[in-house]
Tab-separated table of C-alpha atoms in Angstrom:
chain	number	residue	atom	x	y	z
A	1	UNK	CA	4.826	11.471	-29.947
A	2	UNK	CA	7.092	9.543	-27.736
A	3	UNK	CA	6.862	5.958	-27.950
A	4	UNK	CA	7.711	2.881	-25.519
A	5	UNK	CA	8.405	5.560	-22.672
A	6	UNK	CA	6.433	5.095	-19.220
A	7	UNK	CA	6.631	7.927	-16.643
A	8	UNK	CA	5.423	8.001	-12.975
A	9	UNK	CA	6.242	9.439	-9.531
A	10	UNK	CA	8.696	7.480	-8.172
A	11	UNK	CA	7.088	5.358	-4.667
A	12	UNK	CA	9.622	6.544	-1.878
A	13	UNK	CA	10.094	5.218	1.661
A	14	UNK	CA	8.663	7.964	3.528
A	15	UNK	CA	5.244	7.522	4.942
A	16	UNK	CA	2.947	9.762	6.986
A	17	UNK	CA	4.494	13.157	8.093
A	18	UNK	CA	7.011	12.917	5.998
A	19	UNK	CA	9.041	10.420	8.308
A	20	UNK	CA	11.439	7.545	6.264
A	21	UNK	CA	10.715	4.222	7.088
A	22	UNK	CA	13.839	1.801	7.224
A	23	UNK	CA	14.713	-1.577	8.154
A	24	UNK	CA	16.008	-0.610	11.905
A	25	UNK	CA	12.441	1.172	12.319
A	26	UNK	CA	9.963	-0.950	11.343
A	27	UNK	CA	11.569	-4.851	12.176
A	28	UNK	CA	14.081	-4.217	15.004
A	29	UNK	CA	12.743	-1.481	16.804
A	30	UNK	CA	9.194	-2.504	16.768
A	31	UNK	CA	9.723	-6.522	17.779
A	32	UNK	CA	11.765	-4.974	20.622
A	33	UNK	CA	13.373	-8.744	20.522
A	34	UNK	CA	14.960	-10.079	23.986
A	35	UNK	CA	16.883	-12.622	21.800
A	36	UNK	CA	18.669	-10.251	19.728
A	37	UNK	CA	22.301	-9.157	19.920
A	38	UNK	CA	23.187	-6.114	17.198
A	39	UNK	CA	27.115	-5.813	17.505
A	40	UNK	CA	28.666	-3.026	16.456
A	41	UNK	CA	32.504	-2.062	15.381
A	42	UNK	CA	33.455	-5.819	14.245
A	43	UNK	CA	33.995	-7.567	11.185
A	44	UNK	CA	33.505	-10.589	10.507
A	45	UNK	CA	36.247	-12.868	9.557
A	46	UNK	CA	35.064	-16.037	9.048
A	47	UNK	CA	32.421	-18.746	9.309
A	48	UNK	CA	33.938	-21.285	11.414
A	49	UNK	CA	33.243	-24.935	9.974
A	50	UNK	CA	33.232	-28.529	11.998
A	51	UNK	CA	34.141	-31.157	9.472
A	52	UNK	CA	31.492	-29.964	7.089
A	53	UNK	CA	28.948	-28.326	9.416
A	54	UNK	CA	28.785	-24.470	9.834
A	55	UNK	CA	28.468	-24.028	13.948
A	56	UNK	CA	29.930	-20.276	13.995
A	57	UNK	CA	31.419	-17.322	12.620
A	58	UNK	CA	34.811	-16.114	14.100
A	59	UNK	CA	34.794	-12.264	14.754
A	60	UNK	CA	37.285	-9.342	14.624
A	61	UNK	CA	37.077	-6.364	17.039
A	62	UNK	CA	38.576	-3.139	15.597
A	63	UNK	CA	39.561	-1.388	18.796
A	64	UNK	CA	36.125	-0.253	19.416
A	65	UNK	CA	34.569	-0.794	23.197
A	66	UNK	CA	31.987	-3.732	22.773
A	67	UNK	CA	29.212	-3.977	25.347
A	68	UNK	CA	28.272	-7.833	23.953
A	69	UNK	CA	31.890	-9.176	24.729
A	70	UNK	CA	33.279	-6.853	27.148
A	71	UNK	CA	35.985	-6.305	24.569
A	72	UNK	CA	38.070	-2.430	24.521
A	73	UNK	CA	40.797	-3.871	22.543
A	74	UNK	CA	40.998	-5.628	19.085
A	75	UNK	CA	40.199	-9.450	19.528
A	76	UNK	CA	39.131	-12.273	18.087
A	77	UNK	CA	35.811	-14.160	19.286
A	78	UNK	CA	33.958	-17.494	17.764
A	79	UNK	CA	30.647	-16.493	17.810
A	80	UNK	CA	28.289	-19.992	18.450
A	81	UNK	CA	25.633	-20.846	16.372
A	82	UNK	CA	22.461	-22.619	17.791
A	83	UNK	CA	20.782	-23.673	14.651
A	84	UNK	CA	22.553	-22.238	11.626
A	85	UNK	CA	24.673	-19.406	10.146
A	86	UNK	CA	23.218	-17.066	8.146
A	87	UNK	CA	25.613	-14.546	6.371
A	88	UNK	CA	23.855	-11.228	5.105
A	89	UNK	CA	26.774	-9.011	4.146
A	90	UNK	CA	25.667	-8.104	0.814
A	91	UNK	CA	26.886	-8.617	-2.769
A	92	UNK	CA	30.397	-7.553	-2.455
A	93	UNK	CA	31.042	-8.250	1.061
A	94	UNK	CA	29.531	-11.613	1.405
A	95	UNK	CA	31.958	-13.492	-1.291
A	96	UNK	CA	34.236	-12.493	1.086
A	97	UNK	CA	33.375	-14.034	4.464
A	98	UNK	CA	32.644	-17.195	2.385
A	99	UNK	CA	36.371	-17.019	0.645
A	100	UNK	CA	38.084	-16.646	4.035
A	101	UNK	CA	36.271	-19.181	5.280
A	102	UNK	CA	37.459	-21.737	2.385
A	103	UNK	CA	34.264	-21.593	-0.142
A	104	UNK	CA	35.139	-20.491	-3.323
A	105	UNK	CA	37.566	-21.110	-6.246
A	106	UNK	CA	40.658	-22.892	-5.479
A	107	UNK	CA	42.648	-20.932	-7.474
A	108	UNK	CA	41.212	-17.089	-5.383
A	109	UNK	CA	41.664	-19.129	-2.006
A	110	UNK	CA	45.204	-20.745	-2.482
A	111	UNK	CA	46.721	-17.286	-3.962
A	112	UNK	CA	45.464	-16.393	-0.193
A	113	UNK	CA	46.881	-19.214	1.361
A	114	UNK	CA	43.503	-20.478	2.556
A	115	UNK	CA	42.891	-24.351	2.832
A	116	UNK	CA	40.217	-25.423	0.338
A	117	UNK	CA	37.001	-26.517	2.238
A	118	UNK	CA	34.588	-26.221	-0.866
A	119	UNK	CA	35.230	-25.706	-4.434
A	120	UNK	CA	32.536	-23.244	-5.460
A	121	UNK	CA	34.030	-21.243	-8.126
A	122	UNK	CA	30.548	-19.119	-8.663
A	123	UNK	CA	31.684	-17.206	-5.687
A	124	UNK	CA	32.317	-13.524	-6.361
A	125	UNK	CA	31.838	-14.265	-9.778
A	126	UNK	CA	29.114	-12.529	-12.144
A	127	UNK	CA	29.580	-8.922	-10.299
A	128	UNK	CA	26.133	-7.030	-11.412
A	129	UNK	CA	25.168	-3.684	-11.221
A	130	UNK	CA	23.285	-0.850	-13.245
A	131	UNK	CA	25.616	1.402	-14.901
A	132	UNK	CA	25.275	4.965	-14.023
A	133	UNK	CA	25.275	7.875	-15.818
A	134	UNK	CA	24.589	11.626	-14.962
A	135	UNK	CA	24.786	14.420	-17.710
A	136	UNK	CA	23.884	17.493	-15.938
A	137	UNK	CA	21.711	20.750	-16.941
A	138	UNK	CA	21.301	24.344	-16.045
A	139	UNK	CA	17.714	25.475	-14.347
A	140	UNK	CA	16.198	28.571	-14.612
A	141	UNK	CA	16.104	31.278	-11.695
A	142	UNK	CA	13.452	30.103	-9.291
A	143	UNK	CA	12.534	26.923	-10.851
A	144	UNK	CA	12.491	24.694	-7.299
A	145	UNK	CA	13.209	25.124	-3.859
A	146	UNK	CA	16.565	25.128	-2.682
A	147	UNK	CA	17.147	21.466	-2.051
A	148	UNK	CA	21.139	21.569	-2.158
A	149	UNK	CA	21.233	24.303	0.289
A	150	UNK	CA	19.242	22.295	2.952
A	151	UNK	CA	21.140	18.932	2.199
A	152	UNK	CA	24.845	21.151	2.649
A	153	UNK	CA	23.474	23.061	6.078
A	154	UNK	CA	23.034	26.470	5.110
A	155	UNK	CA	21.663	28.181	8.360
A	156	UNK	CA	19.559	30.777	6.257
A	157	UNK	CA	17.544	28.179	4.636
A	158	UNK	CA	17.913	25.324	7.094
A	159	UNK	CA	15.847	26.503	9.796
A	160	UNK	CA	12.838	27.603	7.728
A	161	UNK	CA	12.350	24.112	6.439
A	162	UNK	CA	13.095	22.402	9.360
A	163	UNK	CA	10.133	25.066	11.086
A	164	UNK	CA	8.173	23.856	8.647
A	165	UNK	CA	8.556	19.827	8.726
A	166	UNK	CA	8.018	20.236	12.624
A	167	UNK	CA	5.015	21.937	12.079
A	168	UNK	CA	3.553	20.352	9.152
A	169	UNK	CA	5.293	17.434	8.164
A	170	UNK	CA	5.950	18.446	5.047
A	171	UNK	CA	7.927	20.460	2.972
A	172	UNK	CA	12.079	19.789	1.511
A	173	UNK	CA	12.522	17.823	4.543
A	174	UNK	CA	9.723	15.366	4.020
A	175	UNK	CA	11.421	14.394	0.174
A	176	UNK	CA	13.985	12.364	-1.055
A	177	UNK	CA	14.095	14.694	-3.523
A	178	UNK	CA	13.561	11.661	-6.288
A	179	UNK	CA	9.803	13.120	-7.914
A	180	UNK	CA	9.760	11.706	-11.077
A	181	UNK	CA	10.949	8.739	-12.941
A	182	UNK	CA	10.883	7.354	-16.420
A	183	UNK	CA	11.650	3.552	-18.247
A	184	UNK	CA	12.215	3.599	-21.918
A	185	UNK	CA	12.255	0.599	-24.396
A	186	UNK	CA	14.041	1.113	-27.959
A	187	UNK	CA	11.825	1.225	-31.415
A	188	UNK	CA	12.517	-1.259	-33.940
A	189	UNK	CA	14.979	1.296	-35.620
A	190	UNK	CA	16.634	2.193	-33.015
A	191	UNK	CA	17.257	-1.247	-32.023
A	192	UNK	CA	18.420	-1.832	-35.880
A	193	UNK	CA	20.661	1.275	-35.313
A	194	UNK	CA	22.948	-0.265	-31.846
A	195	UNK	CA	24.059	-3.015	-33.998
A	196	UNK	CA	24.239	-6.939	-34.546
A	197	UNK	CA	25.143	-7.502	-30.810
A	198	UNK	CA	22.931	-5.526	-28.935
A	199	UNK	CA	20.312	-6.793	-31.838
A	200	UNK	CA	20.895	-10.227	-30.534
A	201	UNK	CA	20.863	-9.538	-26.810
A	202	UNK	CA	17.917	-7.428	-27.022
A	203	UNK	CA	16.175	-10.144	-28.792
A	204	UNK	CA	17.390	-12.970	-25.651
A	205	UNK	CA	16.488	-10.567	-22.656
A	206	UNK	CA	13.821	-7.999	-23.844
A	207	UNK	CA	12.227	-8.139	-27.174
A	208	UNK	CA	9.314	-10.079	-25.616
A	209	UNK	CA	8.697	-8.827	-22.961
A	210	UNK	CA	6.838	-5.248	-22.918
A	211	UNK	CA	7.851	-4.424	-19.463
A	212	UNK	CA	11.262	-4.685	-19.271
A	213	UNK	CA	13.171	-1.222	-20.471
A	214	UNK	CA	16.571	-0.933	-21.272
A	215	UNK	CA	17.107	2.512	-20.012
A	216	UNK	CA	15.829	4.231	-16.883
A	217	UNK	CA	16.255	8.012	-16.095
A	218	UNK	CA	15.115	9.513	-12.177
A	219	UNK	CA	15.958	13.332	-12.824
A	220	UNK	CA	15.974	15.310	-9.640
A	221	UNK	CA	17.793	18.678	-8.143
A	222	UNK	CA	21.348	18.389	-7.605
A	223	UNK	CA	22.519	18.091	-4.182
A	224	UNK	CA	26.032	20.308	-5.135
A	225	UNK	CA	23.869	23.934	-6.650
A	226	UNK	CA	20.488	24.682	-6.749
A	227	UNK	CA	20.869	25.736	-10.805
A	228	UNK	CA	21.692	22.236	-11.687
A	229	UNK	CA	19.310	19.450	-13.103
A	230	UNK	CA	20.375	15.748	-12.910
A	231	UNK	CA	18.913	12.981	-14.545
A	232	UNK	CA	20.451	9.918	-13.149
A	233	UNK	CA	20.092	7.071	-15.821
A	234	UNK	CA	20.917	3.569	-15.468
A	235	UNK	CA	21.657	0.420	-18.243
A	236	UNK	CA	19.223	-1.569	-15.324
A	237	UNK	CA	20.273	-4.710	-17.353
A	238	UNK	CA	23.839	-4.735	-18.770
A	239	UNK	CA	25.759	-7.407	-20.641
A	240	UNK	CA	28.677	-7.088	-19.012
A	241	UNK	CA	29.944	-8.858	-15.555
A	242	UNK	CA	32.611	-8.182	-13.223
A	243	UNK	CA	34.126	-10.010	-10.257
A	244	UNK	CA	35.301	-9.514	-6.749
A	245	UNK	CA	37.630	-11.592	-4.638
A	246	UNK	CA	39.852	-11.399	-1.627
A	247	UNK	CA	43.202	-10.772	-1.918
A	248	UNK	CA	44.170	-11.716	1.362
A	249	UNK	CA	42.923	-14.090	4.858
A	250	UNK	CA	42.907	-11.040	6.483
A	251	UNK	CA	39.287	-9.336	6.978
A	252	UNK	CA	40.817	-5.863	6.483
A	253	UNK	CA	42.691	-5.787	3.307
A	254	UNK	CA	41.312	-4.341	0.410
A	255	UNK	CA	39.528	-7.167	-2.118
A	256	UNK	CA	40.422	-6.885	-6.345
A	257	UNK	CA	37.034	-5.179	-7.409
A	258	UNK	CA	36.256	-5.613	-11.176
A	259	UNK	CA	33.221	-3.497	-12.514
A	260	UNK	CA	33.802	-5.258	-15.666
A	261	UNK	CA	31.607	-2.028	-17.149
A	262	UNK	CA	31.677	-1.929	-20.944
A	263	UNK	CA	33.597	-4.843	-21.368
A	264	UNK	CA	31.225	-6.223	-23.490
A	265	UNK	CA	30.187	-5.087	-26.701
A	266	UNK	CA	26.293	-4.701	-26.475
A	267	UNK	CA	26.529	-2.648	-23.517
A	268	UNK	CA	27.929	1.066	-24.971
A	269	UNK	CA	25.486	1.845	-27.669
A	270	UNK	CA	23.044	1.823	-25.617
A	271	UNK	CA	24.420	4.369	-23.253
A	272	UNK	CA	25.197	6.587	-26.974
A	273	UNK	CA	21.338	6.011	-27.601
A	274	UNK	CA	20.216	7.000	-24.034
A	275	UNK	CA	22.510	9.946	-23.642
A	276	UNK	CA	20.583	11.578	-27.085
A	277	UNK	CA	17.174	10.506	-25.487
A	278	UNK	CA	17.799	12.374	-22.140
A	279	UNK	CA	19.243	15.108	-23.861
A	280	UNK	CA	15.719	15.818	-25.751
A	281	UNK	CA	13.999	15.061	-22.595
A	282	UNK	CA	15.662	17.449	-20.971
A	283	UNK	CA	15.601	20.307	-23.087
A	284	UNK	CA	12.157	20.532	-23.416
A	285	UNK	CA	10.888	20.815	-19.508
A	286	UNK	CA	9.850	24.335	-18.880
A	287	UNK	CA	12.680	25.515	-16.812
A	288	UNK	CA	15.671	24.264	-18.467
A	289	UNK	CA	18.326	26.687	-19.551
A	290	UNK	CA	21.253	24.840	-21.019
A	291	UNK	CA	23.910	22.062	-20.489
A	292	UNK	CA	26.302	22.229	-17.849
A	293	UNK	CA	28.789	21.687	-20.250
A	294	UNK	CA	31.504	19.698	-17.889
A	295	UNK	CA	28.944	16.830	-17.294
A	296	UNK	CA	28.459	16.403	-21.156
A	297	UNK	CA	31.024	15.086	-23.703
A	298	UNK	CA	33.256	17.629	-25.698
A	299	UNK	CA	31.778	17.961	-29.171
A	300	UNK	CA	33.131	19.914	-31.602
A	301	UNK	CA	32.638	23.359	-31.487
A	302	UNK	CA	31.200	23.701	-34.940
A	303	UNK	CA	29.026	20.270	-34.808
A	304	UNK	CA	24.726	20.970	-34.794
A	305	UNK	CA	25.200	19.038	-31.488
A	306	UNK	CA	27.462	21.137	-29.538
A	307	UNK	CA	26.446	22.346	-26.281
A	308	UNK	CA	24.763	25.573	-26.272
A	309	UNK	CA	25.038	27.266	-22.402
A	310	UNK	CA	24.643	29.709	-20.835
A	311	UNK	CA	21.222	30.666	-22.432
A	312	UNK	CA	17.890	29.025	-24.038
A	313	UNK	CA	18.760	28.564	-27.505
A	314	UNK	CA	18.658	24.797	-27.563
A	315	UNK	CA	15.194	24.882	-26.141
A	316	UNK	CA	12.054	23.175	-28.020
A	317	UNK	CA	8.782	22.690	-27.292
A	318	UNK	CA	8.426	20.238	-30.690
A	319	UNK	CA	7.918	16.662	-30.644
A	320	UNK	CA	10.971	14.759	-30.200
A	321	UNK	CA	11.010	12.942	-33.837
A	322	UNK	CA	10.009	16.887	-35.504
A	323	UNK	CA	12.899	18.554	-34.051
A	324	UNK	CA	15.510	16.292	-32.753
A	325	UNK	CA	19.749	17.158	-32.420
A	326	UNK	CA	21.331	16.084	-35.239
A	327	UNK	CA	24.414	14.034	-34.464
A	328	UNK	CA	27.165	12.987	-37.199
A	329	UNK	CA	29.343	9.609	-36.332
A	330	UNK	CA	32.272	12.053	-35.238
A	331	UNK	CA	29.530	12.960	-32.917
A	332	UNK	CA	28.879	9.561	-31.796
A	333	UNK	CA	32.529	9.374	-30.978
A	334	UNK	CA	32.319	11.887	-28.634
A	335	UNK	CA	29.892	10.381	-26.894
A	336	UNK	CA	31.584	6.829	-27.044
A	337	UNK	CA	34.603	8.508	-25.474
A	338	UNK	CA	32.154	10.537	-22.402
A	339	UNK	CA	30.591	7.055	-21.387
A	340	UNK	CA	33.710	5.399	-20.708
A	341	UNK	CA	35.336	8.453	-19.143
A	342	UNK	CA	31.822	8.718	-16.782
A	343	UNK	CA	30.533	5.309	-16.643
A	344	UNK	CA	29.658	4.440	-12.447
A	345	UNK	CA	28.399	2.424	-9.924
A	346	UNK	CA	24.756	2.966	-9.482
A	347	UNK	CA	25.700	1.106	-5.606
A	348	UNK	CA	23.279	-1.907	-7.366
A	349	UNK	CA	25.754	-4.458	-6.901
A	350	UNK	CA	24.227	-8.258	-7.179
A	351	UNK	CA	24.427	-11.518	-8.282
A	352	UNK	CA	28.152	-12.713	-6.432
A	353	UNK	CA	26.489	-15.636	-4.838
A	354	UNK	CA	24.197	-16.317	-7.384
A	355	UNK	CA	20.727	-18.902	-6.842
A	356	UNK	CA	21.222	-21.523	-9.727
A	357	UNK	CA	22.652	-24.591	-10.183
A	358	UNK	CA	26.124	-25.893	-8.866
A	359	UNK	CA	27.157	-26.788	-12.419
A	360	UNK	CA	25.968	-23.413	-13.975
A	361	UNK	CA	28.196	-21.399	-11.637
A	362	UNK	CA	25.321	-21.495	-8.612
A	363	UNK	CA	26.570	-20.915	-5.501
A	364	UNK	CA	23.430	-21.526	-3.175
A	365	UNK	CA	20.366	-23.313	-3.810
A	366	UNK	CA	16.248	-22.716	-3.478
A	367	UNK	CA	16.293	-22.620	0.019
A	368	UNK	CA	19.531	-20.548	0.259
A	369	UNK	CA	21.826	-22.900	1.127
A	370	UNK	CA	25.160	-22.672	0.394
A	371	UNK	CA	26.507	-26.065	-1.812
A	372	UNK	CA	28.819	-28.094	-0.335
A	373	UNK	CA	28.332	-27.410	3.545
A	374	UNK	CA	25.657	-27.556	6.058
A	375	UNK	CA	23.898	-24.925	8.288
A	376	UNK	CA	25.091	-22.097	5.971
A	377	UNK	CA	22.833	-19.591	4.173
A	378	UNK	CA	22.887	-16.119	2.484
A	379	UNK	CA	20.712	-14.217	2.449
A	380	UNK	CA	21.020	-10.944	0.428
A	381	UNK	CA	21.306	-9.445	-3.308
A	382	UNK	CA	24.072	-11.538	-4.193
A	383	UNK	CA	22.268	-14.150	-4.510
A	384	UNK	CA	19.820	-12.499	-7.471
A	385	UNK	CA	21.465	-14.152	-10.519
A	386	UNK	CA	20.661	-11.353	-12.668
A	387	UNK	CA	19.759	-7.821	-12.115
A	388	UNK	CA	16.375	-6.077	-11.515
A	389	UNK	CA	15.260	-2.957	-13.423
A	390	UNK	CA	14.118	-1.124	-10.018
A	391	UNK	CA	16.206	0.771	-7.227
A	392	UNK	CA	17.495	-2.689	-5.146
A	393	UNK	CA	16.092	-1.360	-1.701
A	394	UNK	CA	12.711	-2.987	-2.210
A	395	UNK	CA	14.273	-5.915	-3.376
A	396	UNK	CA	16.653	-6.659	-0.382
A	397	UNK	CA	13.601	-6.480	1.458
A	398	UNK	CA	11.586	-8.656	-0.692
A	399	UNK	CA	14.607	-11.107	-0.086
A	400	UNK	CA	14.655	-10.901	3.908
A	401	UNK	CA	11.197	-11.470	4.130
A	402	UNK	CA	11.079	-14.654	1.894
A	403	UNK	CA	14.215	-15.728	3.697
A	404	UNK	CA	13.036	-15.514	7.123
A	405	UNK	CA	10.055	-17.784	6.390
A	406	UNK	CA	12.349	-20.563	4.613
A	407	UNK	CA	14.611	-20.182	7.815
A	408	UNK	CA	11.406	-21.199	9.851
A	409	UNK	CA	10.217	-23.703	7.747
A	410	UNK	CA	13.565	-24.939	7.665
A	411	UNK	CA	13.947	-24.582	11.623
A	412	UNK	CA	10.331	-26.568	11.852
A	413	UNK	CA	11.075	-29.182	10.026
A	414	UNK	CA	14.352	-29.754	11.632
A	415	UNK	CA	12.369	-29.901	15.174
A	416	UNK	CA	9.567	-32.245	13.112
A	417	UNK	CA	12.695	-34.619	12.255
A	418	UNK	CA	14.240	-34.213	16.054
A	419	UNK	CA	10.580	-35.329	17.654
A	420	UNK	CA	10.167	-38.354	15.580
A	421	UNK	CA	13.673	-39.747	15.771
A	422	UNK	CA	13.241	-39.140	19.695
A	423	UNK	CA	10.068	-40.876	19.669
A	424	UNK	CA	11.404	-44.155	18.220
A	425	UNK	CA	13.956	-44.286	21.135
């Protein structure tokens, strides 16, 4: 029996005949807006303050022909804003436009020679995101349809499912090729068995509350061969924190990206502990025929846990506590030493902008605004001040939609305020 373990089909973002459904598609496209500008090949450099007022953001052309200025050539253009400035450029991008544009620590903005307009040291601080990894296994003959071969071109198998999606909708070309999920909470002894830190963080972030898991696993075909299983499993709420910052004024230099992974100490047992609970997951689905053995760490050769591929002899159809892998602490070494040789981005970065208060590191409030200036907003996952145990698409969207009403109630109040001081002229 396995306990604390919830598994679903995952809810993808492709609807009807099997057509994805973005952003682009279903807001910009559809409003067809007169009042909208999209411009493309520029960066922004800067919002550009008056005393302590946003009215603009200064942009960057990269060489690129742009049909909104008229531009062929790099440039540099101050962008006017009516109302406000709203800056949307995501968790690691949008601690930069503010630290150009003199918001952030003093001590980031002066080693950039950048005047000081607002000491917000919460900028680009507490760098978030689920730490990935992807132990890989060997499928039997036949098991699936060739996903990789569609997703690298191959003629031969290309234009049958493309025939197909045309005429059905369906079919390889209608999937994300994510099917399955699964969320996993620890037992009591296992929880016992991570340690005194973990123990303690566990108890501060999870222990009460039944939905939250500390390990989540999406296993689908790999895009690289069609013989090759990948569960891709994610830590959605680690201890540790990282930190990104410019390293220059200029919009095109590289910033100092920390990951911070594994820096703190609750953080790597639980990748040991998941990597033995995907392992027994994963050897017990009816096609599965082995480890792919450069995915998986390098146990000894004569340890019960080695890898056992090519061939089915690590197979079991047994309940996970009746006929588990035995693994010694030389074992647990080995694992130790795979996780920090494999650890990776899950692209879930969050939380550089963070929504909390000024004194606690906050660098917007409530309504988005950023502390210390006027007109300014984000509005994007750096300002979650933790992470979410979910893919962050949905919640980007969740964000937008909550910040465009804000931005009109914000907008209608301002015109409320406007009337009435007119009025009493």
């Amino acid at each position: 029996m396995l306990r604390n373990v919830t598994i679903s089909r995952i809810t993808v973002l492709v609807m009807g005949r099997g057509k994805r459904s973005n952003v682009a598609d279903a807001y910009l496209h559809a409003s067809q807006a007169k009042n909208l500008t999209v411009v493309t090949g520029a960066t922004i450099e800067k919002v550009v303050f008056e005393k302590s007022t946003a009215v603009g953001v200064r942009v960057i052309g990269d060489n690129q022909p742009s049909a909104a200025f008229g531009k062929t050539e790099r440039y540099s253009k101050d962008v006017k804003a009516a109302r406000m400035v709203i800056v949307t450029c995501g968790a690691l991008g949008t601690p930069a436009v503010l630290e150009r544009s003199g918001v952030g620590s003093p001590d980031i903005l002066q080693k950039a020679a950048i005047e000081v307009k607002v000491d917000l040291p919460g900028v680009g601080h507490d760098l978030d995101d689920h730490q990935l990894i992807c132990p890989m296994y060997r499928a039997k003959e036949g098991a699936y349809e060739p996903f990789d071969e569609y997703a690298r071109g191959v003629d031969s198998v290309k234009g049958v499912i493309d025939a197909e999606y045309d005429r059905t909708g369906k079919g390889i070309a209608a999937s994300n090729g994510f099917d399955y999920g699964m969320k996993i909470r620890p037992t009591q002894k296992e929880i016992h068995s991570m340690g005194p830190d973990f123990a303690a963080y566990w108890k501060r972030i999870g222990a009460d509350k039944p939905d939250k898991p500390l390990y989540s696993n999406v296993t689908h075909q790999s895009w690289s061969c069609t013989l090759l299983l990948r569960p891709t499993t994610y830590n959605p709420d680690p201890a540790s924190r990282g930190s990104i910052h410019i390293t220059s004024s200029d919009p095109f230099a590289a910033p100092r990206a920390i990951t911070g992974f594994l820096t703190r100490p609750e953080d790597l047992p639980v990748h040991v502990w998941y990597y033995k609970k995907q392992r027994e997951f994963s050897r017990r689905l009816p096609f599965y025929e082995g480890e792919e053995a450069d995915s998986h760490p390098r146990f000894d050769p004569d340890s019960p846990a080695r890898l056992r591929y090519p061939g089915d002899l690590n197979k079991t159809d047994k309940p996970v506590e009746e006929d588990s892998i035995a693994y010694s602490a030389e074992d647990d070494k080995a694992i130790e030493q795979y996780v920090k040789e494999n650890v990776a981005t899950a692209y879930h970065s969050i939380g550089t902008c963070a929504m909390k208060e000024r004194q606690r590191g906050g660098v917007v409030d409530s309504r988005l605004n950023v502390y210390g200036v006027k007109n300014l907003k984000v509005a994007d996952l750096s300002i979650c001040p933790s992470n979410v145990g979910t893919n962050t698409t949905s919640v980007v969207l969740l964000i937008a939609e909550n910040a465009s009403n804000i931005i009109l109630d914000d907008l209608k109040d301002e015109a409320a305020h406007t009337r009435s001081r007119e009025s009493k002229l």
